Amino acid sequence: MPDDTSTCVDHENANASSSLASPVALINARAIKHNIARLRQLLACDQRARAPRIWAVAKADAYGHTLEHAYPGLCHADGLAVLTLHEVRRCRALGWAGPILAMSPQLTHAALNDPCLYPLHLIIDHDEQLAQLASLNLPFAPHAWVRFRGRLSHAGFDHVSYRAAYALLHAALQEGRLAGLGHLQHYADAEDAGQLQQERQAFQALIAGMPGPVCTENSAALLSDPAAAAATDWVRSGIALYGISPLHGLSGHDLGLRPAMVLQAPVYGVHMLQAGEFLGYHSLFQATRETRVGLVRCGYADGYPRGLTAGCEVMVGGRKATIIGRVSMDTLTIDLSDHPEIGPNAIVTMWGTSELPIETVASQASTIPAQLCTALTERVPRVAIA
Ligand SMILES: *Cc1c(COP(=O)(O)O)cnc(C)c1O
C-alpha cells in the first residue's frame, strides 16, 4: 500500500517547488484525512456503541492552511467548526452540507435568516445572546450549545448563570425553537493531565441532571486521554487535524499524525565569509572560520519567527543546515559550509517534515505551532499538493 505522506512531502519531487522565487506553504489535504481517521481510531477504543462525532475546527482559515485547500481533508469529519457566520458561508460555498458549529456567531434575525447556513449549531455563552435568541422568529431551528466559562474564563456562563441559561434554552427546545441543546466547555489546561482531570470533574458535576449531548474535548484532551474523550458526544479538534501535536515532548509523528503543511523557500544567493567577518543585523553572527553563507528568501514578513535562537535548523538537500545571524524581514541566513553541493535555487524546508517538525521550530522560537502556521502572511501562497 503506498504510504502517501509518511514523510509528508518529498520536497525534491513536489512540482510546486521546482523553481521557487519566494516562500510557499504546501498543503496536503490527504494528511488531514489521515489525521481524522487517526482520531476516529483513538476514539473507538471505548466499547461504546457510538464513538463521538468530530467537529473539525477550521477557524483562522483552517489554522493558516486555508479553508479551500484543507477542505478535501476536513470534509471527512462529521461537522466543521468556525467562529463566525461569514466562515459558515465560506464552508457552504465549498460544498459542505453537514453540520457547522459557529463558535462566536452574530445572533440577529438578518444574519440567521438564511437557509444555506443550516444545519447550524451555535455556541451560546452570554446573557445578551439568550435575549437575542428568544427574540428571533426564524423558519429554521438551530442547535444550541451552552458554554461553561470554566477555568479558562473567556466566554461562557459561570456556575450560577449556566443553570439559568440551560433552563431558558431547554424551554426553547421544547417549544421547537431549537433543534438540539448541548453542554460545552473549552479547557484551560488540557495539556496537563492533573488539571484536565479537575476541569472534567467540575464540568460533570455542573451538568448533572441536565440532559443533553456533551462537547468538551479539544485535541490535547482527546490525545492525552482518548477513553475520557470517547465518553463524550462530540469532540472539537483543531491542531491535531493539521498533524501537529499539542502535547509537550511528543511530535505529531509520535501520535500517528501527519503534517499537513510544509514551508519551503529558495536559496537566492551564496557567498563566503572570512573568519572574523560579521553577518546580519546587529552583527549577531561573527565567523570563527571561513563560512559559506546561504541566503534564503524567507523572513519575518512571511511569518517566520524572528526570535529564533542560534542553532535552529532548516532542511536543504535532504540534510539539516543551521540558521546563523538574525532572521530579517525578507531573508534568513544559513551555514552551508558543509553543503558544498547547495547553490542558488536550491529549495530549503523550514518545517513540516518528520526530520524537522513544526513542533521543534515552535519550541526553539518559544511559541506554539498554531501560532506559526496562523502567522504566515499573504506573501506566502498556499499551494495544494495531491
Ligand atoms: C480553537 C478551539 C478548539 C480547537 O482546539 P485545538 O486545541 O486546536 O484542538 C476547540 N474549541 C474551541 C472553543 C476553540 O476555540
mmCIF file with all atom_site columns, N, CA, C and O in Angstrom, residues 30-61:
data_model
loop_
_atom_site.group_PDB
_atom_site.id
_atom_site.type_symbol
_atom_site.label_atom_id
_atom_site.label_alt_id
_atom_site.label_comp_id
_atom_site.label_asym_id
_atom_site.label_entity_id
_atom_site.label_seq_id
_atom_site.pdbx_PDB_ins_code
_atom_site.Cartn_x
_atom_site.Cartn_y
_atom_site.Cartn_z
_atom_site.occupancy
_atom_site.B_iso_or_equiv
_atom_site.pdbx_formal_charge
_atom_site.auth_seq_id
_atom_site.auth_comp_id
_atom_site.auth_asym_id
_atom_site.auth_atom_id
_atom_site.pdbx_PDB_model_num
ATOM 1   N N  . ARG A 1 30 ? -4.675  15.224 2.093  1.00 0.00 ? 30 ARG A N  1
ATOM 2   C CA . ARG A 1 30 ? -4.723  13.794 2.427  1.00 0.00 ? 30 ARG A CA 1
ATOM 3   C C  . ARG A 1 30 ? -4.168  13.536 3.817  1.00 0.00 ? 30 ARG A C  1
ATOM 4   O O  . ARG A 1 30 ? -4.579  12.590 4.493  1.00 0.00 ? 30 ARG A O  1
ATOM 5   N N  . ALA A 1 31 ? -3.221  14.363 4.235  1.00 0.00 ? 31 ALA A N  1
ATOM 6   C CA . ALA A 1 31 ? -2.722  14.225 5.609  1.00 0.00 ? 31 ALA A CA 1
ATOM 7   C C  . ALA A 1 31 ? -3.859  14.537 6.593  1.00 0.00 ? 31 ALA A C  1
ATOM 8   O O  . ALA A 1 31 ? -4.005  13.854 7.615  1.00 0.00 ? 31 ALA A O  1
ATOM 9   N N  . ILE A 1 32 ? -4.660  15.548 6.289  1.00 0.00 ? 32 ILE A N  1
ATOM 10  C CA . ILE A 1 32 ? -5.788  15.895 7.178  1.00 0.00 ? 32 ILE A CA 1
ATOM 11  C C  . ILE A 1 32 ? -6.780  14.736 7.231  1.00 0.00 ? 32 ILE A C  1
ATOM 12  O O  . ILE A 1 32 ? -7.256  14.349 8.304  1.00 0.00 ? 32 ILE A O  1
ATOM 13  N N  . LYS A 1 33 ? -7.050  14.157 6.071  1.00 0.00 ? 33 LYS A N  1
ATOM 14  C CA . LYS A 1 33 ? -7.952  12.995 6.031  1.00 0.00 ? 33 LYS A CA 1
ATOM 15  C C  . LYS A 1 33 ? -7.393  11.868 6.914  1.00 0.00 ? 33 LYS A C  1
ATOM 16  O O  . LYS A 1 33 ? -8.118  11.259 7.707  1.00 0.00 ? 33 LYS A O  1
ATOM 17  N N  . HIS A 1 34 ? -6.107  11.617 6.768  1.00 0.00 ? 34 HIS A N  1
ATOM 18  C CA . HIS A 1 34 ? -5.458  10.586 7.594  1.00 0.00 ? 34 HIS A CA 1
ATOM 19  C C  . HIS A 1 34 ? -5.601  10.921 9.082  1.00 0.00 ? 34 HIS A C  1
ATOM 20  O O  . HIS A 1 34 ? -5.895  10.044 9.908  1.00 0.00 ? 34 HIS A O  1
ATOM 21  N N  . ASN A 1 35 ? -5.399  12.177 9.444  1.00 0.00 ? 35 ASN A N  1
ATOM 22  C CA . ASN A 1 35 ? -5.424  12.558 10.860 1.00 0.00 ? 35 ASN A CA 1
ATOM 23  C C  . ASN A 1 35 ? -6.825  12.391 11.451 1.00 0.00 ? 35 ASN A C  1
ATOM 24  O O  . ASN A 1 35 ? -6.974  12.006 12.610 1.00 0.00 ? 35 ASN A O  1
ATOM 25  N N  . ILE A 1 36 ? -7.843  12.676 10.644 1.00 0.00 ? 36 ILE A N  1
ATOM 26  C CA . ILE A 1 36 ? -9.211  12.465 11.127 1.00 0.00 ? 36 ILE A CA 1
ATOM 27  C C  . ILE A 1 36 ? -9.438  10.967 11.368 1.00 0.00 ? 36 ILE A C  1
ATOM 28  O O  . ILE A 1 36 ? -9.984  10.561 12.402 1.00 0.00 ? 36 ILE A O  1
ATOM 29  N N  . ALA A 1 37 ? -8.953  10.141 10.448 1.00 0.00 ? 37 ALA A N  1
ATOM 30  C CA . ALA A 1 37 ? -9.094  8.692  10.625 1.00 0.00 ? 37 ALA A CA 1
ATOM 31  C C  . ALA A 1 37 ? -8.349  8.236  11.890 1.00 0.00 ? 37 ALA A C  1
ATOM 32  O O  . ALA A 1 37 ? -8.826  7.374  12.638 1.00 0.00 ? 37 ALA A O  1
ATOM 33  N N  . ARG A 1 38 ? -7.197  8.843  12.128 1.00 0.00 ? 38 ARG A N  1
ATOM 34  C CA . ARG A 1 38 ? -6.412  8.501  13.327 1.00 0.00 ? 38 ARG A CA 1
ATOM 35  C C  . ARG A 1 38 ? -7.187  8.860  14.602 1.00 0.00 ? 38 ARG A C  1
ATOM 36  O O  . ARG A 1 38 ? -7.221  8.078  15.560 1.00 0.00 ? 38 ARG A O  1
ATOM 37  N N  . LEU A 1 39 ? -7.827  10.026 14.611 1.00 0.00 ? 39 LEU A N  1
ATOM 38  C CA . LEU A 1 39 ? -8.608  10.400 15.798 1.00 0.00 ? 39 LEU A CA 1
ATOM 39  C C  . LEU A 1 39 ? -9.783  9.456  15.980 1.00 0.00 ? 39 LEU A C  1
ATOM 40  O O  . LEU A 1 39 ? -10.115 9.062  17.106 1.00 0.00 ? 39 LEU A O  1
ATOM 41  N N  . ARG A 1 40 ? -10.409 9.063  14.881 1.00 0.00 ? 40 ARG A N  1
ATOM 42  C CA . ARG A 1 40 ? -11.534 8.118  14.996 1.00 0.00 ? 40 ARG A CA 1
ATOM 43  C C  . ARG A 1 40 ? -11.069 6.797  15.600 1.00 0.00 ? 40 ARG A C  1
ATOM 44  O O  . ARG A 1 40 ? -11.758 6.195  16.415 1.00 0.00 ? 40 ARG A O  1
ATOM 45  N N  . GLN A 1 41 ? -9.877  6.380  15.174 1.00 0.00 ? 41 GLN A N  1
ATOM 46  C CA . GLN A 1 41 ? -9.320  5.133  15.695 1.00 0.00 ? 41 GLN A CA 1
ATOM 47  C C  . GLN A 1 41 ? -9.116  5.247  17.215 1.00 0.00 ? 41 GLN A C  1
ATOM 48  O O  . GLN A 1 41 ? -9.474  4.347  17.963 1.00 0.00 ? 41 GLN A O  1
ATOM 49  N N  . LEU A 1 42 ? -8.582  6.372  17.655 1.00 0.00 ? 42 LEU A N  1
ATOM 50  C CA . LEU A 1 42 ? -8.360  6.568  19.093 1.00 0.00 ? 42 LEU A CA 1
ATOM 51  C C  . LEU A 1 42 ? -9.686  6.596  19.847 1.00 0.00 ? 42 LEU A C  1
ATOM 52  O O  . LEU A 1 42 ? -9.809  6.054  20.944 1.00 0.00 ? 42 LEU A O  1
ATOM 53  N N  . LEU A 1 43 ? -10.686 7.233  19.247 1.00 0.00 ? 43 LEU A N  1
ATOM 54  C CA . LEU A 1 43 ? -11.970 7.380  19.933 1.00 0.00 ? 43 LEU A CA 1
ATOM 55  C C  . LEU A 1 43 ? -12.753 6.081  19.958 1.00 0.00 ? 43 LEU A C  1
ATOM 56  O O  . LEU A 1 43 ? -13.670 5.916  20.765 1.00 0.00 ? 43 LEU A O  1
ATOM 57  N N  . ALA A 1 44 ? -12.413 5.153  19.075 1.00 0.00 ? 44 ALA A N  1
ATOM 58  C CA . ALA A 1 44 ? -13.125 3.881  19.024 1.00 0.00 ? 44 ALA A CA 1
ATOM 59  C C  . ALA A 1 44 ? -12.608 2.913  20.079 1.00 0.00 ? 44 ALA A C  1
ATOM 60  O O  . ALA A 1 44 ? -13.097 1.806  20.202 1.00 0.00 ? 44 ALA A O  1
ATOM 61  N N  . CYS A 1 45 ? -11.606 3.360  20.880 1.00 0.00 ? 45 CYS A N  1
ATOM 62  C CA . CYS A 1 45 ? -11.015 2.460  21.870 1.00 0.00 ? 45 CYS A CA 1
ATOM 63  C C  . CYS A 1 45 ? -12.056 2.026  22.897 1.00 0.00 ? 45 CYS A C  1
ATOM 64  O O  . CYS A 1 45 ? -11.989 0.960  23.462 1.00 0.00 ? 45 CYS A O  1
ATOM 65  N N  . ASP A 1 46 ? -13.021 2.880  23.127 1.00 0.00 ? 46 ASP A N  1
ATOM 66  C CA . ASP A 1 46 ? -14.050 2.594  24.108 1.00 0.00 ? 46 ASP A CA 1
ATOM 67  C C  . ASP A 1 46 ? -15.047 1.603  23.504 1.00 0.00 ? 46 ASP A C  1
ATOM 68  O O  . ASP A 1 46 ? -15.181 1.523  22.292 1.00 0.00 ? 46 ASP A O  1
ATOM 69  N N  . GLN A 1 47 ? -15.740 0.871  24.358 1.00 0.00 ? 47 GLN A N  1
ATOM 70  C CA . GLN A 1 47 ? -16.671 -0.128 23.835 1.00 0.00 ? 47 GLN A CA 1
ATOM 71  C C  . GLN A 1 47 ? -18.051 0.460  23.551 1.00 0.00 ? 47 GLN A C  1
ATOM 72  O O  . GLN A 1 47 ? -18.993 -0.268 23.282 1.00 0.00 ? 47 GLN A O  1
ATOM 73  N N  . ARG A 1 48 ? -18.161 1.757  23.626 1.00 0.00 ? 48 ARG A N  1
ATOM 74  C CA . ARG A 1 48 ? -19.477 2.355  23.395 1.00 0.00 ? 48 ARG A CA 1
ATOM 75  C C  . ARG A 1 48 ? -19.975 2.055  21.992 1.00 0.00 ? 48 ARG A C  1
ATOM 76  O O  . ARG A 1 48 ? -19.206 1.959  21.055 1.00 0.00 ? 48 ARG A O  1
ATOM 77  N N  . ALA A 1 49 ? -21.295 1.928  21.877 1.00 0.00 ? 49 ALA A N  1
ATOM 78  C CA . ALA A 1 49 ? -21.870 1.611  20.583 1.00 0.00 ? 49 ALA A CA 1
ATOM 79  C C  . ALA A 1 49 ? -21.532 2.714  19.584 1.00 0.00 ? 49 ALA A C  1
ATOM 80  O O  . ALA A 1 49 ? -21.293 2.463  18.406 1.00 0.00 ? 49 ALA A O  1
ATOM 81  N N  . ARG A 1 50 ? -21.474 3.931  20.060 1.00 0.00 ? 50 ARG A N  1
ATOM 82  C CA . ARG A 1 50 ? -21.302 5.053  19.136 1.00 0.00 ? 50 ARG A CA 1
ATOM 83  C C  . ARG A 1 50 ? -20.156 5.922  19.622 1.00 0.00 ? 50 ARG A C  1
ATOM 84  O O  . ARG A 1 50 ? -20.209 6.473  20.725 1.00 0.00 ? 50 ARG A O  1
ATOM 85  N N  . ALA A 1 51 ? -19.113 6.000  18.802 1.00 0.00 ? 51 ALA A N  1
ATOM 86  C CA . ALA A 1 51 ? -17.997 6.874  19.147 1.00 0.00 ? 51 ALA A CA 1
ATOM 87  C C  . ALA A 1 51 ? -18.440 8.323  18.969 1.00 0.00 ? 51 ALA A C  1
ATOM 88  O O  . ALA A 1 51 ? -19.369 8.604  18.212 1.00 0.00 ? 51 ALA A O  1
ATOM 89  N N  . PRO A 1 52 ? -17.792 9.249  19.669 1.00 0.00 ? 52 PRO A N  1
ATOM 90  C CA . PRO A 1 52 ? -18.167 10.652 19.497 1.00 0.00 ? 52 PRO A CA 1
ATOM 91  C C  . PRO A 1 52 ? -17.972 11.095 18.058 1.00 0.00 ? 52 PRO A C  1
ATOM 92  O O  . PRO A 1 52 ? -17.113 10.567 17.341 1.00 0.00 ? 52 PRO A O  1
ATOM 93  N N  . ARG A 1 53 ? -18.757 12.074 17.668 1.00 0.00 ? 53 ARG A N  1
ATOM 94  C CA . ARG A 1 53 ? -18.550 12.676 16.354 1.00 0.00 ? 53 ARG A CA 1
ATOM 95  C C  . ARG A 1 53 ? -17.483 13.765 16.457 1.00 0.00 ? 53 ARG A C  1
ATOM 96  O O  . ARG A 1 53 ? -17.196 14.258 17.545 1.00 0.00 ? 53 ARG A O  1
ATOM 97  N N  . ILE A 1 54 ? -16.912 14.087 15.327 1.00 0.00 ? 54 ILE A N  1
ATOM 98  C CA . ILE A 1 54 ? -15.768 15.011 15.305 1.00 0.00 ? 54 ILE A CA 1
ATOM 99  C C  . ILE A 1 54 ? -16.146 16.319 14.618 1.00 0.00 ? 54 ILE A C  1
ATOM 100 O O  . ILE A 1 54 ? -16.542 16.330 13.448 1.00 0.00 ? 54 ILE A O  1
ATOM 101 N N  . TRP A 1 55 ? -16.022 17.405 15.381 1.00 0.00 ? 55 TRP A N  1
ATOM 102 C CA . TRP A 1 55 ? -16.031 18.729 14.745 1.00 0.00 ? 55 TRP A CA 1
ATOM 103 C C  . TRP A 1 55 ? -14.602 19.015 14.284 1.00 0.00 ? 55 TRP A C  1
ATOM 104 O O  . TRP A 1 55 ? -13.678 19.023 15.107 1.00 0.00 ? 55 TRP A O  1
ATOM 105 N N  . ALA A 1 56 ? -14.422 19.267 13.015 1.00 0.00 ? 56 ALA A N  1
ATOM 106 C CA . ALA A 1 56 ? -13.104 19.687 12.512 1.00 0.00 ? 56 ALA A CA 1
ATOM 107 C C  . ALA A 1 56 ? -13.026 21.199 12.684 1.00 0.00 ? 56 ALA A C  1
ATOM 108 O O  . ALA A 1 56 ? -13.761 21.946 12.046 1.00 0.00 ? 56 ALA A O  1
ATOM 109 N N  . VAL A 1 57 ? -12.160 21.632 13.578 1.00 0.00 ? 57 VAL A N  1
ATOM 110 C CA . VAL A 1 57 ? -12.069 23.063 13.859 1.00 0.00 ? 57 VAL A CA 1
ATOM 111 C C  . VAL A 1 57 ? -11.243 23.724 12.749 1.00 0.00 ? 57 VAL A C  1
ATOM 112 O O  . VAL A 1 57 ? -10.083 23.360 12.523 1.00 0.00 ? 57 VAL A O  1
ATOM 113 N N  . ALA A 1 58 ? -11.882 24.653 12.065 1.00 0.00 ? 58 ALA A N  1
ATOM 114 C CA . ALA A 1 58 ? -11.276 25.251 10.860 1.00 0.00 ? 58 ALA A CA 1
ATOM 115 C C  . ALA A 1 58 ? -11.253 26.771 10.946 1.00 0.00 ? 58 ALA A C  1
ATOM 116 O O  . ALA A 1 58 ? -11.230 27.459 9.935  1.00 0.00 ? 58 ALA A O  1
ATOM 117 N N  . LYS A 1 59 ? -11.236 27.288 12.184 1.00 0.00 ? 59 LYS A N  1
ATOM 118 C CA . LYS A 1 59 ? -11.135 28.747 12.342 1.00 0.00 ? 59 LYS A CA 1
ATOM 119 C C  . LYS A 1 59 ? -9.778  29.232 11.849 1.00 0.00 ? 59 LYS A C  1
ATOM 120 O O  . LYS A 1 59 ? -8.890  28.408 11.581 1.00 0.00 ? 59 LYS A O  1
ATOM 121 N N  . ALA A 1 60 ? -9.621  30.540 11.807 1.00 0.00 ? 60 ALA A N  1
ATOM 122 C CA . ALA A 1 60 ? -8.354  31.143 11.350 1.00 0.00 ? 60 ALA A CA 1
ATOM 123 C C  . ALA A 1 60 ? -7.925  30.536 10.014 1.00 0.00 ? 60 ALA A C  1
ATOM 124 O O  . ALA A 1 60 ? -6.772  30.166 9.818  1.00 0.00 ? 60 ALA A O  1
ATOM 125 N N  . ASP A 1 61 ? -8.900  30.453 9.102  1.00 0.00 ? 61 ASP A N  1
ATOM 126 C CA . ASP A 1 61 ? -8.631  29.903 7.770  1.00 0.00 ? 61 ASP A CA 1
ATOM 127 C C  . ASP A 1 61 ? -7.927  28.549 7.863  1.00 0.00 ? 61 ASP A C  1
ATOM 128 O O  . ASP A 1 61 ? -6.868  28.320 7.268  1.00 0.00 ? 61 ASP A O  1
#
